[in-house]
Structure formats: C-alpha cells, structure tokens
Amino acid sequence: MKTKVLLIILLLSGSLTYAQSKLADKFFENFAYVRASELYEEAVANGDDSQHVLTRLGDCYYNNSNAAKAATWYKKALDKYPNINPEYIYKYSQVQRSLGNYQVAEDYLQKFKERRSNDRRTEFILGDIKIYEELSSMEKVYIEVTNLDINTEYSDFGSFEYNDKLYFASARNTSTKLYDWNEEPFLDIYQVDVTDNNGVKSFAKPGFIMADQVNTDYHEASVAITNDGKTVYFTRDNVNKRNRLDYDKKGTTHLKIYKASLNNGTWKDIEELPFNDDVFSTGHPALSPDNKTLYFVSDRDVEGSFGQTDIYKVSINEDGSYGDPENLGPNVNTEGREMFPFVAKDSTLYFSSDGYLNLGLLDIYKSDVLKESDAKPINLGAPYNSGADDFAFYINSENNTGYFSSNREGGKGSDDIYSFASYECKQTVTGIARDSKTQEPLNAVSIEIINDAGVIMQTITTATNGAYAYEIDCNQKYSIRGSKPNYKDDVQHFIAGSENNFENNVDLNLIPLCFGSEIVINPIFFDFDKWNIRTDAQYELENIVSVMRDHPEMVIKIESHTDSRGSDKYNIKLSDRRAKSTRDYLLSRNIAPERIESAIGYGETQLLNECSNGVKCSKEKHQKNRRSKFLIVQGKCEN
C-alpha cells in the first residue's frame, strides 16, 4: 500500500512539473520572462532539470539583460549536457564577456569554434581579448550619399577640404580647347566656400583656385594641402616654361607633381618636384598626417614595381629636400591600377584599385598598412563603390564626413563628386494604449520594447493620454508588449524599415479583466468529460492570479457551469469538480485558501439561453453555457 501511495505521489509530482514547464513555455513565447522564469524555477525545484528548462531559464535572464543569472543557468545546462546546442556555448561566452570575465569568454568561444568551425563569428571575435571592448563600442552605421550641387555636365572630381574651402578638379571651363580623350575641356583646379550647418553642407559658387599660373591650358588636378595651409601639392601635365606640353620620345605627355606656396592669400612660386620624369607619370599627391611623407601614384617601370600604376611614398626632409621614392609593396600594389591615395588623420590609407575583388572597375579600399605592414586592403563596398569607377576618396575621420568621386549611373556629368556622412539609422515607434472595450486611453501602462532576439530593450510607461514613444534601430523586427494591472497584456509585432527618422505607429488594446463585481477572462476549456486544468486554461487563470496579487485584500468565489447535454445530476458533479480544480490551481499559485470563499458547480441550472434539455442548439450556443465565473465578494477591482 505504501508503495502504491508513493507511486501516485511521484506521478502527481511529475505531472505538476510538466504542467509548470508547459505553462512557463506559454509565457516565454509571449515575452513574459519574469513569470516564465518563476515557473521554470518552480519546475526545477520540483525536480525538472531538463536541458529545455535550464536553457530556457538562461534565456529568460539573458533576454532581460541579467547576465549573472543567465550565466548561472547556462552553466548548469552546459555542465549537465555536454552535447548541448553550441549556440548556448556562444551565449554563455557572451554573458561572461558582459560580466568582464574575458578569459572565460575566450575559453568558451574556443569551445564554440571546436563545435562550429565554420561559424564566421569565430573569425571576428577570437583573438586578443581586448577586441571585446572594441566590439562593444561598435554600432551599426549608415551612410548618406549626396551628389553635390556644384557638379556639372563635365568631369568634376578629386576633393580636398581645408579651412572651410573645397578644392577639386573640373572640366567646366568651356572657354578653353577640348581634350581629345573625352572631348571635354581640360581640367582646372577650383575652390568653393563650404558651410556646415549641423552636418548639412552647402556650397557657394565655385571659382578658379586663388593662384598665379597654377591653372594652365592643360590638365591640373588632385590637390593636397599641408597642415599649416602654406603649401599645396597638385598634379599637372608636363608643361614647360613656355606653357607648352613636353613629350617623351614616343610622343606621350606624362603627369608631374608640383607644389606652390601661399603668399597673401594667393598660391605662388610653383616648383616641380625632383622625382618627376619625362618618361613616366607621377601624380595624385597625398600627405601623411604629420606632413613628413608624400604619397603618390606612378607608372614608372623600375625594379620593385608591380603593375600598371603603383602607389609610392617619399620622405619630406626638414630642409625641404626629398628622399628616394619607395613602393608601398605587395600588400597595396597589384598587377593592375592602384590610384588616388589619401591618408586620414588616423593614418588609414584609402586608395582605388582594379586589382582586387571588386564591384567593377575602380573600387575604393582602406588599409592599415601604414600602421601594420602585413595589413590587407578592405573593400569599402556600397554605397562608396559601384559597378563604375569610384575613386578620389577624402574623409574627415573626426566626424566621418567626406567626399568621393564616381562616374556611376545617375550622375550629372562624366565624373561627379559625392559627399557622404555616416549616421545611425533611427526610427521611432509610437502609439496609444487603450481599453479594448471603451477605447479610452490608458495611462501608466508598462510598455516593453522587445527586439527580434526576444531581448527586452527598454521598459517605458504611457502618459496620461495613453501615448508612448521610443527610438529604435532601422531594419529590425520588434514586439511591443503592454501591461497594466487588471488588464490582459497585449503584444503587437512590426518591422522597422530602412528609412531614417520614420515613425512606426503601433497601438495597443488591453482587454479589461474587471467588470463590476466580476473578474472576466476567456473561457476555460476542459477536455470532454474531464476536469483537469489544461495548459491553455492555466494560461488564462494566470490573469486571475495577477488580479488577486495586485489586490491582496480581495476575496472571490468560483462558479462553474455546464451546458444541458448529459444528465442534470451528472452535470452538477462535473461542474463542481471543475470548480474545485480551478480553485486548486489558484491555491497552487500561492493564493491563500481564505481568499477563495467557495468553488461550486451549478451544472445546467443557470443557462444563459434557450438551450435546455431537449432543445436542439448549435455547438456555439452550447459553448456559451459552459463557463466559469469569478465573483468578487470582498474588495474592489477597478480598471
């Protein structure tokens, strides 16, 4: 007999534990992580330490940003289940990183890599543990690209901004003869005043660079100006002192680099640099941040060269002389064309090339080769690069604004200048929380903003007019969960698109639970001829639990009713069993017994319609009579 009693107790315990887990799953799926974790922990206390429960507990705390508790439950799962889904190894590493335990995080990332060797996350995260701090500060950045108003139907390219002036090359001077290559005028250097109004740039009318004899009847382009603003380097055709082109033996004119000095606001004293030559081209000057090194492009056929055009560097000595040109080597130069170098203030090298994997023709790349000799170029990708030529990159690394040039489709001329600005794409989600019955706005509704991973990002509260607003990231899936005492939660889902500053409207309708002296929930369904509380019924009964917890003085009584099918006597017994099962569930959720005055079944004695014995009715009409009522006999429940 004792053995049988023990077996019954164990079976009941297992059934209760299973029910708790299933109910917790229901709350978890609706982002109610606090309630779900409470139920999962009760399941653990009752002996359920299954992989499902342990990992779900970890996820509850992970999604609520409680790294310490998430780590506890994930670790239990990892220790007990060696063959666990590797994703939990990764999550455990994440929470350890959040806790500052970088070496532990690194160790588990290695375990993750051993299980998923092809996972790209291991490529970017494994390494020096300092990378964790760097990754934590990285945010998704969006680029806004604008075709400048100063572009013409001709070629405009090669920007350099200094002291609120933009310098660029343009073929807009139609008063000169045409260049045979493209049937456009020869290039000249122009300047234009730039006004920056909170990141929005506007440009005055461009004019020739303020200089004596910088612009000639032939090509000038590609400006670089020293930090003190006293020296400008630029590219020009090989023009002699008589303002005529000089040629090599094959009749080809090559490019050369010149410099000029600023004198009373005008560029004068033009000098040709000594490493030019009449038999090869040298051009596209760029300066190092300290102005001690000049970078340039050349097609010189010398030992150590790699391709059609290579990028070189040369030291600028304190006495104004220059060192010997040095090729930047195989980590920059290829058998193709490397052109238009630019060095940012952080010593990042930007250049264009057609020798690497690209979107077509010249693409823009960046490289840390000036800081790390073995660094590899990285393609900047769209929107900087396209299927056309993309080149002449300039960036102010202090505010991530700058310019590049392109002959892509949709431009105004053969080459156009584009400005760019980096920004975080943001949208807002706004809405009004209302009473679903009266449509009156609800104040003090708790609004949870939940991302696609199920993580609660923020909890805010509606104003007196029921309104809420929150800033979110673009291109993400979100859920909005509204909660308020005496109401059923409402969860709505939406996708934030890619339009910056777009407003998403997501209204919430919370169903009131209290009507006068009654707490009203959705019907509690029982299996045919059964009275045990199913998971879906438990989920509804949790609304009763919530109301009673919010009103500790409240006392209720439970009434259960059936339809007319079956004998009157049997229906009385069945409804009474169901009423008492409902009471017992509330008691299992720590509602004190004295707070439930009674739990009585009334069978078919209080039908709501004509469907009594012998009357033929639809299933829907019979369903109306099968109900449970929760009547308040002490205390108030006001919505």
XYZ file of C-alpha atoms in Angstrom:
639
model
C 0.000 0.000 0.000
C 2.800 2.403 0.853
C 4.432 1.609 -2.474
C 1.242 2.481 -4.336
C 0.820 5.753 -2.430
C 4.441 6.711 -3.167
C 3.948 5.897 -6.841
C 0.826 8.074 -7.001
C 2.664 10.981 -5.327
C 5.560 10.678 -7.778
C 3.213 10.607 -10.735
C 1.345 13.641 -9.492
C 4.607 15.468 -8.878
C 5.849 14.665 -12.383
C 2.554 15.783 -13.866
C 2.672 19.055 -11.955
C 6.296 19.674 -13.003
C 5.434 19.000 -16.633
C 2.453 21.341 -16.414
C 4.610 24.082 -14.902
C 7.101 23.725 -17.743
C 4.378 23.858 -20.395
C 2.808 26.874 -18.768
C 6.190 28.578 -18.499
C 6.684 27.920 -22.209
C 3.452 29.756 -22.901
C 4.643 32.832 -21.021
C 8.104 32.624 -22.573
C 6.628 32.649 -26.062
C 4.801 35.857 -25.196
C 7.942 37.515 -23.794
C 6.687 37.396 -20.196
C 10.118 36.334 -18.957
C 9.653 37.165 -15.274
C 6.585 34.961 -14.953
C 8.176 32.303 -17.129
C 11.362 32.231 -15.033
C 9.284 31.924 -11.861
C 7.503 28.902 -13.266
C 10.662 27.352 -14.696
C 12.391 27.719 -11.330
C 9.415 26.048 -9.638
C 9.791 23.225 -12.139
C 13.484 22.908 -11.246
C 12.601 22.878 -7.536
C 10.216 20.013 -8.269
C 12.981 18.005 -9.923
C 12.877 19.066 -13.576
C 16.447 19.923 -14.552
C 15.948 19.037 -18.186
C 18.004 20.731 -20.850
C 14.901 22.549 -22.038
C 14.120 24.072 -18.653
C 17.723 25.006 -17.802
C 18.380 26.690 -21.134
C 15.014 28.444 -21.086
C 15.850 29.820 -17.643
C 19.133 31.082 -19.024
C 17.279 32.666 -21.934
C 14.763 34.360 -19.612
C 17.548 36.177 -17.801
C 19.631 36.666 -20.944
C 16.711 38.399 -22.655
C 16.209 40.608 -19.614
C 19.925 41.521 -19.590
C 20.550 39.823 -16.270
C 23.945 38.413 -17.193
C 24.787 36.976 -13.779
C 21.663 34.790 -13.512
C 21.817 33.876 -17.184
C 25.385 32.677 -16.661
C 24.285 30.567 -13.697
C 21.605 28.676 -15.603
C 23.577 28.341 -18.836
C 26.491 26.908 -16.856
C 24.205 24.335 -15.224
C 22.980 23.319 -18.656
C 26.499 23.178 -20.132
C 27.806 21.069 -17.263
C 24.929 18.600 -17.315
C 24.533 18.255 -21.084
C 27.888 18.049 -22.909
C 26.216 17.684 -26.317
C 24.072 20.791 -25.885
C 23.292 23.027 -28.858
C 26.517 25.029 -29.421
C 24.513 28.245 -29.537
C 24.280 28.079 -25.746
C 28.067 27.877 -25.538
C 28.175 31.061 -27.550
C 25.566 32.749 -25.365
C 27.448 31.725 -22.238
C 30.564 33.320 -23.676
C 28.583 36.476 -24.365
C 27.269 36.831 -20.842
C 30.737 36.154 -19.427
C 32.055 38.975 -21.591
C 29.260 41.173 -20.271
C 30.415 40.356 -16.759
C 34.008 41.305 -17.601
C 35.253 37.703 -17.496
C 37.057 37.994 -20.792
C 39.314 34.975 -20.439
C 36.365 32.738 -19.572
C 34.551 34.172 -22.574
C 37.575 33.453 -24.747
C 37.831 29.859 -23.484
C 34.195 29.151 -24.299
C 34.500 30.799 -27.671
C 37.251 28.322 -28.389
C 34.891 25.500 -27.393
C 32.269 27.039 -29.643
C 34.753 27.105 -32.504
C 35.568 23.443 -31.947
C 31.887 22.608 -32.360
C 31.226 25.040 -35.217
C 34.494 25.567 -37.006
C 32.847 27.259 -39.992
C 30.905 29.826 -37.989
C 32.048 33.278 -39.095
C 31.599 34.775 -35.672
C 34.699 32.942 -34.528
C 36.730 34.629 -37.261
C 35.971 38.096 -35.950
C 35.826 37.543 -32.209
C 38.581 35.058 -31.405
C 41.951 36.685 -30.745
C 43.222 39.333 -28.368
C 40.682 39.702 -25.574
C 40.901 43.492 -25.975
C 38.795 43.015 -29.062
C 35.787 42.625 -26.782
C 35.992 46.259 -25.708
C 36.348 47.303 -29.311
C 33.378 45.233 -30.394
C 31.221 46.550 -27.600
C 31.624 50.098 -28.864
C 30.747 49.258 -32.461
C 27.314 50.285 -33.682
C 25.565 49.869 -36.985
C 26.409 52.865 -39.161
C 24.524 54.083 -42.188
C 25.864 56.256 -44.987
C 24.027 59.119 -46.664
C 25.450 59.945 -50.092
C 24.657 63.178 -51.953
C 25.504 64.255 -55.469
C 26.818 67.794 -54.985
C 25.007 70.775 -56.470
C 28.318 72.092 -57.796
C 28.683 69.173 -60.237
C 28.344 69.961 -63.940
C 27.733 68.008 -67.113
C 31.500 67.693 -67.389
C 34.048 65.899 -65.245
C 34.223 67.021 -61.593
C 36.341 65.020 -59.151
C 39.164 64.900 -56.626
C 38.031 66.698 -53.453
C 40.199 68.112 -50.676
C 38.661 70.220 -47.899
C 40.725 72.729 -45.972
C 39.754 75.741 -43.854
C 36.107 75.723 -44.999
C 37.066 75.529 -48.656
C 36.693 72.594 -51.015
C 39.319 72.140 -53.730
C 38.529 69.963 -56.735
C 39.264 69.433 -60.412
C 36.728 70.251 -63.096
C 36.467 70.386 -66.867
C 33.770 73.075 -66.762
C 35.911 75.810 -68.330
C 34.386 75.719 -71.820
C 36.417 78.733 -72.964
C 39.476 76.528 -73.455
C 40.185 73.919 -76.104
C 38.924 70.357 -75.719
C 40.894 67.380 -74.513
C 40.876 64.720 -77.227
C 40.496 61.833 -74.773
C 36.926 62.663 -73.753
C 36.027 65.696 -75.827
C 35.740 67.784 -72.692
C 37.698 70.884 -71.725
C 40.995 70.333 -69.928
C 40.843 70.061 -66.163
C 41.473 73.039 -63.894
C 41.606 73.301 -60.111
C 38.670 75.095 -58.489
C 37.786 76.145 -54.983
C 34.449 76.799 -53.313
C 33.410 78.023 -49.861
C 31.726 75.351 -47.698
C 29.210 75.999 -44.928
C 28.463 73.192 -42.489
C 25.126 73.540 -40.679
C 24.831 70.658 -38.201
C 26.289 68.214 -40.690
C 24.404 69.581 -43.699
C 26.855 71.165 -46.114
C 26.082 73.927 -48.579
C 28.359 75.358 -51.228
C 28.860 78.813 -52.714
C 29.596 79.360 -56.393
C 32.881 77.687 -57.393
C 35.739 79.688 -58.868
C 39.292 79.060 -60.006
C 41.822 78.362 -57.294
C 43.305 81.634 -55.988
C 46.712 81.306 -57.642
C 49.169 82.682 -60.141
C 49.727 80.253 -63.005
C 48.561 77.097 -61.239
C 45.936 76.504 -63.899
C 47.226 76.268 -67.467
C 45.755 75.374 -70.831
C 46.211 71.717 -69.891
C 45.326 69.370 -67.016
C 45.612 70.235 -63.315
C 44.017 68.105 -60.590
C 44.431 66.230 -57.285
C 45.231 68.718 -54.527
C 46.892 68.101 -51.142
C 47.494 70.956 -48.667
C 49.842 70.931 -45.671
C 48.513 71.247 -42.136
C 49.713 74.846 -41.828
C 47.997 75.767 -45.074
C 51.191 77.214 -46.588
C 51.960 74.607 -49.253
C 49.813 72.937 -51.877
C 50.798 69.896 -53.943
C 48.956 69.210 -57.191
C 49.131 67.185 -60.407
C 49.693 68.779 -63.796
C 50.518 67.753 -67.334
C 54.198 68.070 -68.220
C 54.065 71.752 -69.170
C 57.264 73.632 -69.910
C 58.087 77.241 -69.136
C 56.574 78.345 -72.420
C 53.224 76.862 -71.314
C 53.523 74.076 -73.842
C 53.463 70.327 -73.397
C 56.666 68.332 -73.285
C 56.704 64.798 -74.643
C 58.814 61.682 -74.345
C 60.406 60.014 -77.385
C 57.143 58.214 -78.147
C 55.223 61.487 -78.199
C 53.500 60.933 -74.878
C 52.990 63.675 -72.301
C 53.202 62.441 -68.711
C 51.909 63.817 -65.438
C 54.049 65.502 -62.829
C 53.619 66.749 -59.259
C 54.196 70.400 -58.440
C 53.958 72.483 -55.328
C 53.122 76.121 -54.648
C 53.391 78.390 -51.601
C 50.708 80.648 -50.130
C 51.517 84.354 -50.279
C 48.876 86.889 -49.180
C 46.062 84.509 -49.950
C 47.413 83.514 -53.362
C 49.294 80.378 -54.399
C 52.620 81.357 -55.984
C 56.206 80.181 -56.529
C 55.359 76.974 -58.362
C 58.049 74.266 -58.219
C 58.325 70.903 -59.910
C 59.237 68.049 -57.554
C 62.600 66.393 -58.224
C 61.390 62.802 -58.541
C 59.262 63.541 -61.612
C 60.470 62.376 -65.010
C 59.635 62.999 -68.642
C 59.332 59.266 -69.402
C 56.762 58.243 -66.803
C 53.874 59.812 -64.920
C 53.860 60.942 -61.295
C 50.668 62.293 -59.777
C 47.818 62.138 -57.241
C 49.747 63.570 -54.235
C 48.658 62.831 -50.647
C 50.250 63.761 -47.328
C 50.767 61.828 -44.129
C 49.096 63.321 -41.028
C 52.442 64.792 -39.865
C 53.241 66.057 -43.388
C 56.605 64.290 -43.315
C 55.693 61.813 -46.063
C 54.265 62.388 -49.509
C 52.347 59.561 -51.194
C 51.822 59.487 -54.939
C 50.989 57.318 -57.943
C 53.354 56.427 -60.739
C 53.610 54.120 -63.717
C 57.414 54.139 -63.548
C 58.923 50.893 -64.764
C 61.571 50.335 -62.115
C 62.758 47.454 -60.016
C 60.198 46.687 -57.332
C 57.185 47.935 -59.267
C 54.132 45.659 -59.539
C 51.537 46.828 -62.023
C 50.200 49.410 -64.392
C 50.279 52.102 -61.717
C 51.570 51.722 -58.171
C 51.408 53.840 -55.035
C 54.737 55.125 -53.707
C 55.924 57.203 -50.796
C 58.753 59.641 -50.360
C 60.029 61.373 -47.220
C 59.939 65.175 -46.950
C 63.057 66.303 -45.149
C 63.213 69.272 -42.787
C 65.381 71.210 -45.282
C 62.691 70.819 -47.952
C 64.510 68.076 -49.873
C 63.031 64.680 -50.646
C 64.159 61.108 -50.057
C 64.083 58.286 -52.548
C 60.659 57.041 -53.653
C 59.635 53.683 -52.135
C 56.997 51.333 -53.474
C 54.320 50.526 -50.848
C 54.717 46.869 -51.653
C 52.539 43.822 -52.431
C 50.006 44.431 -49.647
C 48.835 47.500 -51.584
C 50.003 47.270 -55.178
C 48.929 44.660 -57.721
C 49.413 43.950 -61.398
C 46.511 46.341 -62.033
C 45.959 50.002 -61.247
C 46.340 51.491 -57.780
C 45.460 55.186 -57.772
C 44.236 58.214 -55.775
C 45.807 57.625 -52.343
C 44.539 59.535 -49.328
C 45.769 59.231 -45.745
C 43.311 60.075 -42.978
C 44.295 61.660 -39.680
C 44.305 58.216 -38.076
C 46.854 57.055 -40.708
C 44.346 54.849 -42.503
C 45.276 54.613 -46.168
C 42.464 54.887 -48.694
C 43.019 54.238 -52.382
C 41.331 52.975 -55.537
C 42.231 49.801 -57.384
C 41.029 47.411 -60.048
C 43.437 44.686 -58.943
C 41.362 43.254 -56.062
C 37.983 41.616 -55.841
C 35.585 44.459 -56.500
C 32.222 45.546 -57.840
C 33.715 46.548 -61.173
C 36.456 48.815 -62.497
C 37.999 51.022 -59.792
C 36.783 50.462 -56.252
C 37.760 52.297 -53.091
C 39.672 50.400 -50.404
C 41.043 51.125 -46.980
C 44.103 49.628 -45.345
C 46.055 49.850 -42.098
C 49.261 49.033 -43.940
C 50.866 52.296 -42.786
C 50.415 51.082 -39.219
C 50.741 47.330 -39.787
C 52.944 46.202 -42.658
C 51.027 42.962 -43.238
C 47.534 44.520 -43.173
C 45.292 43.668 -46.124
C 43.056 46.108 -48.020
C 39.340 46.076 -47.292
C 36.784 46.945 -49.946
C 34.529 49.739 -48.648
C 31.571 48.305 -50.526
C 28.389 50.148 -51.417
C 27.439 52.945 -51.353
C 31.041 54.104 -51.879
C 31.616 51.539 -54.600
C 29.532 50.653 -57.611
C 29.951 48.890 -60.922
C 31.665 52.013 -62.315
C 34.877 53.848 -61.392
C 34.881 55.006 -57.780
C 37.896 57.000 -56.651
C 39.400 60.137 -55.090
C 38.244 59.356 -51.534
C 38.583 62.045 -48.840
C 37.422 61.684 -45.244
C 37.407 63.823 -42.147
C 37.869 60.998 -39.661
C 36.832 63.246 -36.758
C 33.202 63.388 -37.911
C 33.111 60.660 -40.594
C 32.124 63.015 -43.376
C 33.888 63.375 -46.673
C 33.786 63.033 -50.432
C 34.462 60.579 -53.216
C 34.162 60.709 -56.987
C 32.395 58.354 -59.368
C 31.153 58.005 -62.907
C 28.267 55.772 -61.817
C 24.859 55.935 -63.416
C 22.560 58.711 -62.267
C 25.247 61.382 -62.070
C 25.225 64.803 -63.678
C 28.436 64.521 -65.660
C 31.133 62.123 -66.765
C 32.585 62.209 -63.228
C 30.742 63.621 -60.239
C 31.677 64.473 -56.681
C 29.584 62.895 -53.948
C 29.560 63.859 -50.305
C 28.901 61.299 -47.615
C 28.021 61.378 -43.958
C 27.872 58.461 -41.583
C 24.909 58.265 -39.270
C 22.955 55.796 -37.215
C 19.700 54.979 -38.926
C 16.983 55.529 -36.334
C 13.219 55.339 -36.292
C 10.605 55.806 -33.620
C 7.763 53.597 -32.514
C 4.773 55.476 -31.153
C 1.284 54.513 -30.168
C -1.593 54.786 -27.748
C -2.609 52.117 -25.247
C -6.382 51.854 -24.915
C -9.073 49.942 -23.052
C -10.286 47.489 -25.702
C -13.903 47.803 -24.547
C -14.277 51.553 -24.126
C -11.377 52.686 -26.360
C -10.433 55.134 -23.647
C -6.673 55.869 -23.421
C -4.866 54.127 -20.559
C -2.178 55.867 -18.540
C 0.587 54.103 -16.584
C 0.679 51.144 -18.972
C 4.055 49.402 -18.849
C 5.396 49.211 -22.415
C 8.212 46.741 -23.161
C 10.233 47.196 -26.366
C 11.453 43.736 -27.429
C 13.871 43.032 -30.277
C 13.831 40.108 -32.695
C 16.055 38.033 -30.404
C 13.419 38.352 -27.677
C 15.513 40.709 -25.546
C 13.627 43.414 -23.645
C 15.478 46.561 -24.714
C 13.560 49.092 -22.677
C 10.516 49.435 -20.443
C 8.643 52.742 -20.542
C 5.273 53.972 -19.260
C 2.401 55.592 -21.122
C 1.442 59.174 -20.370
C -1.957 60.311 -19.132
C -3.222 60.337 -22.725
C -2.109 56.733 -23.201
C 0.732 57.686 -25.533
C 4.235 56.277 -25.651
C 7.262 56.801 -27.911
C 10.666 55.170 -28.182
C 13.638 55.390 -30.556
C 14.641 52.162 -32.312
C 17.146 50.962 -34.910
C 16.248 50.543 -38.564
C 15.912 47.188 -40.311
C 14.928 45.244 -37.204
C 11.937 43.207 -36.060
C 10.311 44.305 -32.815
C 7.483 43.373 -30.486
C 5.634 45.777 -28.206
C 4.097 44.343 -25.031
C 1.684 46.426 -22.950
C 0.843 45.508 -19.345
C -1.350 47.111 -16.712
C -2.950 45.787 -13.516
C -6.492 44.461 -14.057
C -5.897 44.106 -17.824
C -4.742 41.327 -20.094
C -1.438 42.012 -21.814
C -1.422 42.975 -25.486
C 1.541 42.055 -27.732
C 1.979 43.558 -31.204
C 4.719 42.856 -33.767
C 6.213 45.057 -36.511
C 9.289 45.500 -38.693
C 11.249 48.757 -38.744
C 12.312 49.524 -42.323
C 15.349 51.336 -43.705
C 14.013 54.919 -43.893
C 15.761 57.163 -41.395
C 13.515 59.065 -38.948
C 10.435 57.056 -39.973
C 7.642 56.832 -37.383
C 6.047 53.415 -36.792
C 2.585 53.565 -35.234
C 1.722 50.594 -33.012
C -1.397 50.991 -30.890
C -2.225 48.576 -28.079
C -5.638 47.397 -26.931
C -5.649 45.898 -23.438
C -8.617 43.758 -22.521
C -10.078 44.704 -19.116
C -10.401 41.883 -16.590
C -12.731 43.596 -14.128
C -16.416 44.244 -14.722
C -18.257 45.399 -11.627
C -18.025 42.583 -9.105
C -16.588 40.018 -11.512
C -13.209 39.123 -12.967
C -13.769 38.118 -16.585
C -11.302 36.038 -18.587
C -11.532 33.962 -21.742
C -13.416 30.673 -21.354
C -11.540 27.919 -19.555
C -11.749 24.817 -21.687
C -11.802 21.282 -20.338
C -11.457 18.079 -22.296
C -14.708 16.177 -22.773
C -15.891 14.613 -19.530
C -12.663 15.817 -17.797
C -11.990 18.316 -15.063
C -8.167 18.595 -15.002
C -6.780 22.061 -15.772
C -5.159 22.138 -19.221
C -2.163 24.362 -20.081
C -4.322 26.778 -22.067
C -6.673 27.064 -19.089
C -3.740 27.662 -16.754
C -2.566 30.463 -19.035
C -5.979 32.153 -18.672
C -6.130 31.521 -14.927
C -2.858 33.400 -14.522
C -4.908 36.538 -15.181
C -6.898 35.730 -12.024
C -3.594 35.187 -10.187
C -2.354 38.592 -11.352
C -5.505 40.420 -10.255
C -5.504 38.772 -6.838
C -1.829 39.520 -6.324
C -2.463 43.152 -7.226
C -5.367 43.253 -4.739
C -4.264 41.315 -1.637
C -7.498 42.164 0.188
C -9.677 40.594 -2.494
C -11.831 37.518 -1.813
C -13.596 35.687 -4.625
C -15.919 32.785 -5.177
C -15.804 30.455 -8.169
C -18.824 29.242 -10.092
C -18.641 26.595 -12.786
C -21.445 25.888 -15.265
C -22.108 23.277 -17.942
C -24.434 23.089 -20.901
C -27.590 20.951 -20.834
C -26.117 17.901 -22.518
C -25.866 14.955 -20.128
C -27.978 14.318 -17.083
C -28.731 17.115 -14.658
C -27.208 15.175 -11.762
C -24.039 14.328 -13.643
C -23.577 17.908 -14.791
C -23.787 19.143 -11.214
C -20.993 16.759 -10.208
C -18.871 17.532 -13.280
C -19.140 21.293 -12.874
C -18.378 21.018 -9.176
C -15.224 19.024 -9.882
C -14.184 21.639 -12.446
C -14.813 24.483 -10.000
C -12.696 22.800 -7.367
C -9.909 22.003 -9.880
C -9.899 25.679 -10.760
C -9.691 26.597 -7.064
C -6.866 24.109 -6.515
C -4.841 25.639 -9.345
C -5.134 29.093 -7.772
C -4.058 27.641 -4.448
C -1.040 26.053 -6.148
C -0.048 29.554 -7.245
C 0.138 30.668 -3.601
C -3.282 32.278 -3.375
C -4.286 31.877 0.279
C -7.239 29.456 0.856
C -9.204 32.041 2.839
C -9.260 34.282 -0.227
C -11.470 31.809 -2.106
C -14.804 31.789 -0.324
C -16.245 28.906 -2.320
C -15.876 26.879 -5.500
C -19.229 25.458 -6.510
C -20.550 23.809 -9.639
C -24.082 24.676 -10.772
C -24.354 22.265 -13.660
C -27.008 23.363 -16.125
C -29.165 25.221 -13.621
C -28.187 28.725 -14.804
C -28.288 28.571 -18.590
C -27.767 31.814 -20.495
C -30.012 30.923 -23.420
C -32.817 28.611 -24.525
C -30.611 25.542 -24.894
C -32.180 23.451 -22.117
C -32.884 19.716 -22.153
C -34.432 18.559 -25.405
C -33.776 21.825 -27.280
C -31.641 21.443 -30.398
C -28.844 24.031 -30.375
C -25.595 24.698 -32.214
C -22.196 23.993 -30.684
C -21.661 27.724 -30.344
C -24.834 28.187 -28.300
C -23.980 25.270 -26.045
C -20.473 26.703 -25.599
C -21.941 29.917 -24.236
C -23.332 27.985 -21.288
C -20.047 26.215 -20.483
C -18.301 28.837 -18.410
C -16.579 29.690 -15.162
C -17.264 32.844 -13.220
C -15.030 34.587 -10.701
C -17.181 36.775 -8.469
C -15.641 39.335 -6.118
C -17.191 39.090 -2.658
C -14.708 41.325 -0.868
C -12.522 44.139 -2.166
C -12.639 46.042 -5.463
C -11.170 45.561 -8.906
C -11.350 48.855 -10.773
C -9.886 49.242 -14.243
